[in-house]
Amino acid sequence: MSRYHEIKHRLVTTFQRRVANPLSSRMPGQILLETTGRTSGLPRRTPVGGSRVGQQFWLVSEYGDKSQYVRNILADPRVRVRIKGTWHTGTAHPMPEDDPRARLRTLPTGNSAVVRLMGTNLLTVRVDLAD
């Protein structure tokens, strides 16, 4: 990762962790991804954008395997996703073979624009929903 991308990553993730995520997590319509902390074992909730297609939920991570929630998924792929106020259990799969820019064109435009603008290492994630 270039020095520019490293600085951008630090600035954006600090803002998200301290300001944006705590605020947006409280919004009832916000989609949340709940992973299990790979070190703590505690539930970790992250606001995400994405779309449900049948029994799958698709999203694109801005920072690929540098994203804390992707690192948690790699340690334990069992997740929950809150969609329209309802929690769904599932299994998450990072999809490095998927084209994340093409995937973003199929997802909600507002979040996709932010991911394209802020992201430095895009990675598609598919969640196979159990319910």
PDB file of C-alpha atoms in Angstrom:
ATOM      1  CA  MET A   1       0.000   0.000   0.000  1.00  0.00           C
ATOM      2  CA  SER A   2       1.401   3.401  -0.953  1.00  0.00           C
ATOM      3  CA  ARG A   3       2.087   6.035   1.683  1.00  0.00           C
ATOM      4  CA  TYR A   4      -0.844   8.086   0.312  1.00  0.00           C
ATOM      5  CA  HIS A   5      -3.223   5.126   0.635  1.00  0.00           C
ATOM      6  CA  GLU A   6      -1.923   4.342   4.131  1.00  0.00           C
ATOM      7  CA  ILE A   7      -2.573   7.924   5.323  1.00  0.00           C
ATOM      8  CA  LYS A   8      -5.991   7.949   3.626  1.00  0.00           C
ATOM      9  CA  HIS A   9      -6.832   4.634   5.304  1.00  0.00           C
ATOM     10  CA  ARG A  10      -5.853   5.922   8.746  1.00  0.00           C
ATOM     11  CA  LEU A  11      -7.789   9.180   8.394  1.00  0.00           C
ATOM     12  CA  VAL A  12     -10.950   7.581   7.018  1.00  0.00           C
ATOM     13  CA  THR A  13     -11.030   4.666   9.468  1.00  0.00           C
ATOM     14  CA  THR A  14     -10.423   6.966  12.439  1.00  0.00           C
ATOM     15  CA  PHE A  15     -13.317   9.196  11.334  1.00  0.00           C
ATOM     16  CA  GLN A  16     -15.556   6.187  10.722  1.00  0.00           C
ATOM     17  CA  ARG A  17     -14.712   4.519  14.042  1.00  0.00           C
ATOM     18  CA  ARG A  18     -15.104   7.652  16.176  1.00  0.00           C
ATOM     19  CA  VAL A  19     -17.836   9.652  14.411  1.00  0.00           C
ATOM     20  CA  ALA A  20     -19.696   8.070  11.506  1.00  0.00           C
ATOM     21  CA  ASN A  21     -20.174   4.500  12.749  1.00  0.00           C
ATOM     22  CA  PRO A  22     -21.474   5.343  16.230  1.00  0.00           C
ATOM     23  CA  LEU A  23     -24.004   7.762  14.713  1.00  0.00           C
ATOM     24  CA  SER A  24     -25.148   5.608  11.804  1.00  0.00           C
ATOM     25  CA  SER A  25     -25.364   2.452  13.953  1.00  0.00           C
ATOM     26  CA  ARG A  26     -28.193   4.094  15.884  1.00  0.00           C
ATOM     27  CA  MET A  27     -30.266   4.755  12.763  1.00  0.00           C
ATOM     28  CA  PRO A  28     -33.044   2.150  12.527  1.00  0.00           C
ATOM     29  CA  GLY A  29     -32.753   1.752   8.741  1.00  0.00           C
ATOM     30  CA  GLN A  30     -28.964   1.296   8.739  1.00  0.00           C
ATOM     31  CA  ILE A  31     -27.715  -2.131   7.677  1.00  0.00           C
ATOM     32  CA  LEU A  32     -25.370  -3.579  10.287  1.00  0.00           C
ATOM     33  CA  LEU A  33     -22.899  -6.424   9.939  1.00  0.00           C
ATOM     34  CA  GLU A  34     -22.132  -8.215  13.197  1.00  0.00           C
ATOM     35  CA  THR A  35     -18.939 -10.243  13.367  1.00  0.00           C
ATOM     36  CA  THR A  36     -17.157 -11.875  16.279  1.00  0.00           C
ATOM     37  CA  GLY A  37     -13.992 -10.072  17.358  1.00  0.00           C
ATOM     38  CA  ARG A  38     -11.050 -12.285  16.480  1.00  0.00           C
ATOM     39  CA  THR A  39      -9.178 -11.357  19.666  1.00  0.00           C
ATOM     40  CA  SER A  40     -11.924 -10.417  22.115  1.00  0.00           C
ATOM     41  CA  GLY A  41     -14.578 -12.913  21.049  1.00  0.00           C
ATOM     42  CA  LEU A  42     -17.136 -10.112  21.504  1.00  0.00           C
ATOM     43  CA  PRO A  43     -19.788  -9.082  18.961  1.00  0.00           C
ATOM     44  CA  ARG A  44     -18.600  -6.232  16.712  1.00  0.00           C
ATOM     45  CA  ARG A  45     -21.165  -4.251  14.736  1.00  0.00           C
ATOM     46  CA  THR A  46     -20.247  -2.295  11.641  1.00  0.00           C
ATOM     47  CA  PRO A  47     -22.571  -0.157   9.497  1.00  0.00           C
ATOM     48  CA  VAL A  48     -22.343  -1.336   5.899  1.00  0.00           C
ATOM     49  CA  GLY A  49     -24.056  -0.737   2.608  1.00  0.00           C
ATOM     50  CA  GLY A  50     -25.108  -3.536   0.379  1.00  0.00           C
ATOM     51  CA  SER A  51     -28.040  -5.407  -1.016  1.00  0.00           C
ATOM     52  CA  ARG A  52     -29.933  -8.598  -0.364  1.00  0.00           C
ATOM     53  CA  VAL A  53     -30.469 -10.799  -3.418  1.00  0.00           C
ATOM     54  CA  GLY A  54     -32.521 -13.852  -2.504  1.00  0.00           C
ATOM     55  CA  GLN A  55     -30.711 -15.673   0.307  1.00  0.00           C
ATOM     56  CA  GLN A  56     -27.487 -13.712  -0.159  1.00  0.00           C
ATOM     57  CA  PHE A  57     -26.345 -10.318   1.028  1.00  0.00           C
ATOM     58  CA  TRP A  58     -23.635  -8.574  -1.009  1.00  0.00           C
ATOM     59  CA  LEU A  59     -21.323  -5.757   0.094  1.00  0.00           C
ATOM     60  CA  VAL A  60     -17.953  -4.287  -0.861  1.00  0.00           C
ATOM     61  CA  SER A  61     -15.292  -3.560   1.745  1.00  0.00           C
ATOM     62  CA  GLU A  62     -13.354  -0.326   1.228  1.00  0.00           C
ATOM     63  CA  TYR A  63     -10.086  -1.749   2.536  1.00  0.00           C
ATOM     64  CA  GLY A  64     -10.279  -5.449   1.745  1.00  0.00           C
ATOM     65  CA  ASP A  65      -8.454  -7.617   4.248  1.00  0.00           C
ATOM     66  CA  LYS A  66      -7.261  -4.503   6.137  1.00  0.00           C
ATOM     67  CA  SER A  67     -10.865  -3.902   7.249  1.00  0.00           C
ATOM     68  CA  GLN A  68     -11.350  -5.059  10.801  1.00  0.00           C
ATOM     69  CA  TYR A  69     -14.647  -6.741   9.970  1.00  0.00           C
ATOM     70  CA  VAL A  70     -13.041  -8.663   7.082  1.00  0.00           C
ATOM     71  CA  ARG A  71     -10.237  -9.786   9.396  1.00  0.00           C
ATOM     72  CA  ASN A  72     -12.915 -10.957  11.843  1.00  0.00           C
ATOM     73  CA  ILE A  73     -14.711 -12.827   9.027  1.00  0.00           C
ATOM     74  CA  LEU A  74     -11.476 -14.570   8.072  1.00  0.00           C
ATOM     75  CA  ALA A  75     -11.148 -15.773  11.685  1.00  0.00           C
ATOM     76  CA  ASP A  76     -14.840 -16.738  12.035  1.00  0.00           C
ATOM     77  CA  PRO A  77     -17.181 -16.459   9.040  1.00  0.00           C
ATOM     78  CA  ARG A  78     -20.381 -16.758  11.102  1.00  0.00           C
ATOM     79  CA  VAL A  79     -22.090 -13.367  11.042  1.00  0.00           C
ATOM     80  CA  ARG A  80     -25.399 -11.612  11.500  1.00  0.00           C
ATOM     81  CA  VAL A  81     -26.776  -8.893   9.230  1.00  0.00           C
ATOM     82  CA  ARG A  82     -29.489  -6.422  10.252  1.00  0.00           C
ATOM     83  CA  ILE A  83     -31.594  -5.601   7.206  1.00  0.00           C
ATOM     84  CA  LYS A  84     -34.653  -3.363   7.599  1.00  0.00           C
ATOM     85  CA  GLY A  85     -34.569  -3.856  11.359  1.00  0.00           C
ATOM     86  CA  THR A  86     -34.464  -7.679  11.267  1.00  0.00           C
ATOM     87  CA  TRP A  87     -31.397  -9.726  12.157  1.00  0.00           C
ATOM     88  CA  HIS A  88     -30.396 -12.608   9.858  1.00  0.00           C
ATOM     89  CA  THR A  89     -27.692 -15.180  10.566  1.00  0.00           C
ATOM     90  CA  GLY A  90     -25.331 -16.232   7.830  1.00  0.00           C
ATOM     91  CA  THR A  91     -21.876 -17.212   6.688  1.00  0.00           C
ATOM     92  CA  ALA A  92     -19.641 -14.573   5.108  1.00  0.00           C
ATOM     93  CA  HIS A  93     -17.301 -15.258   2.216  1.00  0.00           C
ATOM     94  CA  PRO A  94     -14.681 -12.783   0.962  1.00  0.00           C
ATOM     95  CA  MET A  95     -14.759 -12.991  -2.849  1.00  0.00           C
ATOM     96  CA  PRO A  96     -11.379 -11.818  -4.205  1.00  0.00           C
ATOM     97  CA  GLU A  97     -12.239 -13.257  -7.639  1.00  0.00           C
ATOM     98  CA  ASP A  98     -15.311 -10.983  -7.929  1.00  0.00           C
ATOM     99  CA  ASP A  99     -14.923  -7.577  -9.597  1.00  0.00           C
ATOM    100  CA  PRO A 100     -15.770  -5.144  -6.750  1.00  0.00           C
ATOM    101  CA  ARG A 101     -16.236  -2.142  -9.063  1.00  0.00           C
ATOM    102  CA  ALA A 102     -18.738  -4.084 -11.172  1.00  0.00           C
ATOM    103  CA  ARG A 103     -20.421  -5.286  -7.962  1.00  0.00           C
ATOM    104  CA  LEU A 104     -20.745  -1.700  -6.702  1.00  0.00           C
ATOM    105  CA  ARG A 105     -22.761  -0.868  -9.828  1.00  0.00           C
ATOM    106  CA  THR A 106     -25.395  -3.391  -8.628  1.00  0.00           C
ATOM    107  CA  LEU A 107     -25.551  -2.024  -5.060  1.00  0.00           C
ATOM    108  CA  PRO A 108     -27.234   1.134  -3.690  1.00  0.00           C
ATOM    109  CA  THR A 109     -25.661   4.148  -5.368  1.00  0.00           C
ATOM    110  CA  GLY A 110     -25.067   6.394  -2.335  1.00  0.00           C
ATOM    111  CA  ASN A 111     -22.979   3.939  -0.365  1.00  0.00           C
ATOM    112  CA  SER A 112     -21.288   2.666  -3.533  1.00  0.00           C
ATOM    113  CA  ALA A 113     -20.096   6.181  -4.374  1.00  0.00           C
ATOM    114  CA  VAL A 114     -18.561   6.585  -0.905  1.00  0.00           C
ATOM    115  CA  VAL A 115     -16.865   3.174  -1.108  1.00  0.00           C
ATOM    116  CA  ARG A 116     -15.394   4.023  -4.525  1.00  0.00           C
ATOM    117  CA  LEU A 117     -14.212   7.435  -3.285  1.00  0.00           C
ATOM    118  CA  MET A 118     -12.741   6.347   0.053  1.00  0.00           C
ATOM    119  CA  GLY A 119     -11.626   2.819  -0.706  1.00  0.00           C
ATOM    120  CA  THR A 120      -8.077   1.806  -1.524  1.00  0.00           C
ATOM    121  CA  ASN A 121      -8.364  -2.001  -1.720  1.00  0.00           C
ATOM    122  CA  LEU A 122     -11.913  -2.981  -2.646  1.00  0.00           C
ATOM    123  CA  LEU A 123     -13.088  -6.504  -1.830  1.00  0.00           C
ATOM    124  CA  THR A 124     -16.491  -8.080  -2.445  1.00  0.00           C
ATOM    125  CA  VAL A 125     -18.044  -9.989   0.450  1.00  0.00           C
ATOM    126  CA  ARG A 126     -21.006 -12.356   0.045  1.00  0.00           C
ATOM    127  CA  VAL A 127     -23.066 -13.453   3.037  1.00  0.00           C
ATOM    128  CA  ASP A 128     -25.087 -16.627   2.582  1.00  0.00           C
ATOM    129  CA  LEU A 129     -28.132 -16.045   4.788  1.00  0.00           C
ATOM    130  CA  ALA A 130     -29.500 -18.956   6.784  1.00  0.00           C
ATOM    131  CA  ASP A 131     -32.907 -17.382   7.427  1.00  0.00           C
TER     132      ASP A 131
END
